[in-house]
Amino acid sequence: MPELTGVRVVKLPVADLPKSVDWYRRVYGFAPTYEFPDEEGVVRGVAGDLPGCGYTGLALRENPEARGIAGLEVMFGVRDRAALEGWVAHLDEQGAEHSPIIEATLGWLVVVYDPDGHEHHLYTDERHGIDQSGRAGYGRATAGQA
């Protein structure tokens, strides 16, 4: 099988492009580098960089049907629980809707909701060591991975 080299861009549909660009700038430090105008010259999308995400970029594309798309989520890595607590403080300062810190399958996570209700999971690289494998809705190792 040929080898993949990584994830280049995550593209999310947004109902209100200017509102979403503002939110992603304030919350994640999003830095747009490209814009995508339609045939009439109206910008309907932007793409750019997210600090800490290496070469994986973010693209936002206007789509009036974007609100509440079930099952759409993005997961971002966070170093450890202390860093996650820092994110909670930042999210509170920005007025971003989010969950409390959750003991997830392997580490801690906070669920963040963007203006369209898309879920973003801030998930720690640090593992908490709690065995969640017997709990409904939590992950367990697949055969051969335990």
PDB file of C-alpha atoms in Angstrom:
ATOM      1  CA  MET A   1       0.000   0.000   0.000  1.00  0.00           C
ATOM      2  CA  PRO A   2       1.355   3.494  -0.769  1.00  0.00           C
ATOM      3  CA  GLU A   3       2.225   5.610   2.284  1.00  0.00           C
ATOM      4  CA  LEU A   4       0.336   8.687   3.475  1.00  0.00           C
ATOM      5  CA  THR A   5       2.414  11.551   4.827  1.00  0.00           C
ATOM      6  CA  GLY A   6      -0.152  13.167   7.116  1.00  0.00           C
ATOM      7  CA  VAL A   7      -3.335  15.210   7.179  1.00  0.00           C
ATOM      8  CA  ARG A   8      -2.945  18.360   5.054  1.00  0.00           C
ATOM      9  CA  VAL A   9      -6.157  20.251   5.771  1.00  0.00           C
ATOM     10  CA  VAL A  10      -9.367  19.785   7.709  1.00  0.00           C
ATOM     11  CA  LYS A  11     -12.225  21.568   5.918  1.00  0.00           C
ATOM     12  CA  LEU A  12     -15.303  22.521   7.914  1.00  0.00           C
ATOM     13  CA  PRO A  13     -18.605  23.870   6.617  1.00  0.00           C
ATOM     14  CA  VAL A  14     -19.737  27.094   8.314  1.00  0.00           C
ATOM     15  CA  ALA A  15     -23.010  28.982   8.016  1.00  0.00           C
ATOM     16  CA  ASP A  16     -21.567  32.468   8.581  1.00  0.00           C
ATOM     17  CA  LEU A  17     -18.006  32.771   7.262  1.00  0.00           C
ATOM     18  CA  PRO A  18     -17.010  36.131   8.867  1.00  0.00           C
ATOM     19  CA  LYS A  19     -18.413  35.070  12.256  1.00  0.00           C
ATOM     20  CA  SER A  20     -16.593  31.730  12.088  1.00  0.00           C
ATOM     21  CA  VAL A  21     -13.287  33.249  10.967  1.00  0.00           C
ATOM     22  CA  ASP A  22     -13.477  35.632  13.933  1.00  0.00           C
ATOM     23  CA  TRP A  23     -14.270  32.774  16.347  1.00  0.00           C
ATOM     24  CA  TYR A  24     -11.443  30.534  15.063  1.00  0.00           C
ATOM     25  CA  ARG A  25      -8.976  33.445  15.286  1.00  0.00           C
ATOM     26  CA  ARG A  26      -9.942  34.265  18.884  1.00  0.00           C
ATOM     27  CA  VAL A  27     -10.236  30.706  20.120  1.00  0.00           C
ATOM     28  CA  TYR A  28      -7.434  28.903  18.241  1.00  0.00           C
ATOM     29  CA  GLY A  29      -5.249  31.643  16.753  1.00  0.00           C
ATOM     30  CA  PHE A  30      -6.322  30.702  13.205  1.00  0.00           C
ATOM     31  CA  ALA A  31      -4.321  32.656  10.615  1.00  0.00           C
ATOM     32  CA  PRO A  32      -6.019  32.702   7.183  1.00  0.00           C
ATOM     33  CA  THR A  33      -3.566  32.594   4.269  1.00  0.00           C
ATOM     34  CA  TYR A  34      -5.910  31.992   1.306  1.00  0.00           C
ATOM     35  CA  GLU A  35      -9.421  33.074   0.425  1.00  0.00           C
ATOM     36  CA  PHE A  36     -11.731  31.528  -2.132  1.00  0.00           C
ATOM     37  CA  PRO A  37     -14.104  33.893  -3.978  1.00  0.00           C
ATOM     38  CA  ASP A  38     -17.060  32.669  -6.013  1.00  0.00           C
ATOM     39  CA  GLU A  39     -17.850  33.738  -9.610  1.00  0.00           C
ATOM     40  CA  GLU A  40     -19.091  37.143  -8.389  1.00  0.00           C
ATOM     41  CA  GLY A  41     -15.974  37.736  -6.295  1.00  0.00           C
ATOM     42  CA  VAL A  42     -17.675  37.064  -2.938  1.00  0.00           C
ATOM     43  CA  VAL A  43     -15.351  35.207  -0.575  1.00  0.00           C
ATOM     44  CA  ARG A  44     -17.007  31.902   0.322  1.00  0.00           C
ATOM     45  CA  GLY A  45     -14.057  30.179   1.971  1.00  0.00           C
ATOM     46  CA  VAL A  46     -10.722  30.685   3.662  1.00  0.00           C
ATOM     47  CA  ALA A  47      -7.807  28.408   4.484  1.00  0.00           C
ATOM     48  CA  GLY A  48      -4.896  28.895   6.799  1.00  0.00           C
ATOM     49  CA  ASP A  49      -2.776  27.772   9.690  1.00  0.00           C
ATOM     50  CA  LEU A  50      -3.505  26.727  13.262  1.00  0.00           C
ATOM     51  CA  PRO A  51      -0.665  27.217  15.766  1.00  0.00           C
ATOM     52  CA  GLY A  52       0.624  23.901  17.090  1.00  0.00           C
ATOM     53  CA  CYS A  53      -0.859  21.784  14.295  1.00  0.00           C
ATOM     54  CA  GLY A  54       2.280  21.450  12.206  1.00  0.00           C
ATOM     55  CA  TYR A  55       1.492  21.461   8.520  1.00  0.00           C
ATOM     56  CA  THR A  56      -2.151  20.460   9.020  1.00  0.00           C
ATOM     57  CA  GLY A  57      -4.216  23.462   8.036  1.00  0.00           C
ATOM     58  CA  LEU A  58      -7.813  24.494   8.523  1.00  0.00           C
ATOM     59  CA  ALA A  59     -10.258  25.515   5.808  1.00  0.00           C
ATOM     60  CA  LEU A  60     -13.669  27.054   6.406  1.00  0.00           C
ATOM     61  CA  ARG A  61     -16.227  26.941   3.593  1.00  0.00           C
ATOM     62  CA  GLU A  62     -19.516  28.776   3.642  1.00  0.00           C
ATOM     63  CA  ASN A  63     -22.506  26.451   3.636  1.00  0.00           C
ATOM     64  CA  PRO A  64     -25.888  27.710   4.898  1.00  0.00           C
ATOM     65  CA  GLU A  65     -26.781  24.118   5.873  1.00  0.00           C
ATOM     66  CA  ALA A  66     -23.735  23.811   8.170  1.00  0.00           C
ATOM     67  CA  ARG A  67     -25.468  24.152  11.526  1.00  0.00           C
ATOM     68  CA  GLY A  68     -25.818  20.980  13.542  1.00  0.00           C
ATOM     69  CA  ILE A  69     -24.231  18.417  11.209  1.00  0.00           C
ATOM     70  CA  ALA A  70     -24.423  15.276  13.346  1.00  0.00           C
ATOM     71  CA  GLY A  71     -21.247  13.271  13.800  1.00  0.00           C
ATOM     72  CA  LEU A  72     -18.843  15.961  12.588  1.00  0.00           C
ATOM     73  CA  GLU A  73     -16.016  16.474  15.051  1.00  0.00           C
ATOM     74  CA  VAL A  74     -12.350  17.418  15.067  1.00  0.00           C
ATOM     75  CA  MET A  75      -9.899  16.278  17.737  1.00  0.00           C
ATOM     76  CA  PHE A  76      -6.887  18.405  18.711  1.00  0.00           C
ATOM     77  CA  GLY A  77      -4.021  17.206  20.882  1.00  0.00           C
ATOM     78  CA  VAL A  78      -3.114  18.984  24.117  1.00  0.00           C
ATOM     79  CA  ARG A  79       0.052  18.140  26.077  1.00  0.00           C
ATOM     80  CA  ASP A  80      -1.387  17.273  29.504  1.00  0.00           C
ATOM     81  CA  ARG A  81      -4.108  18.006  32.037  1.00  0.00           C
ATOM     82  CA  ALA A  82      -2.432  21.251  33.174  1.00  0.00           C
ATOM     83  CA  ALA A  83      -2.423  22.494  29.561  1.00  0.00           C
ATOM     84  CA  LEU A  84      -6.066  21.447  29.230  1.00  0.00           C
ATOM     85  CA  GLU A  85      -6.918  23.477  32.333  1.00  0.00           C
ATOM     86  CA  GLY A  86      -5.218  26.438  30.639  1.00  0.00           C
ATOM     87  CA  TRP A  87      -7.443  25.866  27.610  1.00  0.00           C
ATOM     88  CA  VAL A  88     -10.545  25.867  29.818  1.00  0.00           C
ATOM     89  CA  ALA A  89      -9.533  29.269  31.206  1.00  0.00           C
ATOM     90  CA  HIS A  90      -8.889  30.571  27.668  1.00  0.00           C
ATOM     91  CA  LEU A  91     -12.217  29.231  26.391  1.00  0.00           C
ATOM     92  CA  ASP A  92     -14.002  30.902  29.300  1.00  0.00           C
ATOM     93  CA  GLU A  93     -12.245  34.212  28.515  1.00  0.00           C
ATOM     94  CA  GLN A  94     -13.395  33.938  24.885  1.00  0.00           C
ATOM     95  CA  GLY A  95     -16.959  32.979  25.790  1.00  0.00           C
ATOM     96  CA  ALA A  96     -16.598  29.695  23.885  1.00  0.00           C
ATOM     97  CA  GLU A  97     -19.138  27.033  24.810  1.00  0.00           C
ATOM     98  CA  HIS A  98     -17.458  23.895  26.192  1.00  0.00           C
ATOM     99  CA  SER A  99     -17.870  20.887  28.464  1.00  0.00           C
ATOM    100  CA  PRO A 100     -16.123  20.420  31.784  1.00  0.00           C
ATOM    101  CA  ILE A 101     -12.942  18.311  31.781  1.00  0.00           C
ATOM    102  CA  ILE A 102     -13.936  14.687  31.114  1.00  0.00           C
ATOM    103  CA  GLU A 103     -12.042  11.484  31.940  1.00  0.00           C
ATOM    104  CA  ALA A 104     -12.133   9.994  28.435  1.00  0.00           C
ATOM    105  CA  THR A 105     -10.921   6.602  27.225  1.00  0.00           C
ATOM    106  CA  LEU A 106      -7.187   7.295  27.499  1.00  0.00           C
ATOM    107  CA  GLY A 107      -6.753  10.868  28.673  1.00  0.00           C
ATOM    108  CA  TRP A 108      -8.706  13.953  29.617  1.00  0.00           C
ATOM    109  CA  LEU A 109     -10.762  15.938  27.165  1.00  0.00           C
ATOM    110  CA  VAL A 110     -12.862  19.051  26.805  1.00  0.00           C
ATOM    111  CA  VAL A 111     -15.543  19.269  24.133  1.00  0.00           C
ATOM    112  CA  VAL A 112     -15.694  22.714  22.486  1.00  0.00           C
ATOM    113  CA  TYR A 113     -18.580  23.859  20.287  1.00  0.00           C
ATOM    114  CA  ASP A 114     -17.948  26.272  17.424  1.00  0.00           C
ATOM    115  CA  PRO A 115     -20.625  28.757  16.246  1.00  0.00           C
ATOM    116  CA  ASP A 116     -22.198  26.044  14.059  1.00  0.00           C
ATOM    117  CA  GLY A 117     -22.307  23.479  16.861  1.00  0.00           C
ATOM    118  CA  HIS A 118     -19.448  21.369  15.483  1.00  0.00           C
ATOM    119  CA  GLU A 119     -17.668  19.466  18.218  1.00  0.00           C
ATOM    120  CA  HIS A 120     -13.959  19.967  18.758  1.00  0.00           C
ATOM    121  CA  HIS A 121     -12.295  17.678  21.250  1.00  0.00           C
ATOM    122  CA  LEU A 122      -9.217  18.973  23.057  1.00  0.00           C
ATOM    123  CA  TYR A 123      -7.689  15.647  24.116  1.00  0.00           C
ATOM    124  CA  THR A 124      -4.550  15.197  26.209  1.00  0.00           C
ATOM    125  CA  ASP A 125      -1.502  13.336  24.944  1.00  0.00           C
ATOM    126  CA  GLU A 126      -0.894  12.452  28.609  1.00  0.00           C
ATOM    127  CA  ARG A 127      -2.792   9.325  29.656  1.00  0.00           C
ATOM    128  CA  HIS A 128      -4.668   9.216  32.937  1.00  0.00           C
ATOM    129  CA  GLY A 129      -4.256   5.446  33.527  1.00  0.00           C
ATOM    130  CA  ILE A 130      -7.933   4.833  34.295  1.00  0.00           C
ATOM    131  CA  ASP A 131      -9.310   1.618  32.784  1.00  0.00           C
ATOM    132  CA  GLN A 132     -12.493   2.711  31.021  1.00  0.00           C
ATOM    133  CA  SER A 133     -12.761  -0.420  28.844  1.00  0.00           C
ATOM    134  CA  GLY A 134     -15.810  -1.775  30.683  1.00  0.00           C
ATOM    135  CA  ARG A 135     -17.839   1.430  30.372  1.00  0.00           C
ATOM    136  CA  ALA A 136     -20.437   1.832  27.640  1.00  0.00           C
ATOM    137  CA  GLY A 137     -19.455   4.516  25.141  1.00  0.00           C
ATOM    138  CA  TYR A 138     -15.738   4.319  26.000  1.00  0.00           C
ATOM    139  CA  GLY A 139     -13.102   2.711  23.812  1.00  0.00           C
ATOM    140  CA  ARG A 140     -11.380  -0.603  24.333  1.00  0.00           C
ATOM    141  CA  ALA A 141      -8.414  -2.115  22.551  1.00  0.00           C
ATOM    142  CA  THR A 142      -9.167  -4.175  19.464  1.00  0.00           C
ATOM    143  CA  ALA A 143      -8.100  -7.836  19.280  1.00  0.00           C
ATOM    144  CA  GLY A 144      -4.327  -8.057  19.229  1.00  0.00           C
ATOM    145  CA  GLN A 145      -3.840  -4.516  20.600  1.00  0.00           C
ATOM    146  CA  ALA A 146      -4.458  -5.109  24.323  1.00  0.00           C
TER     147      ALA A 146
END
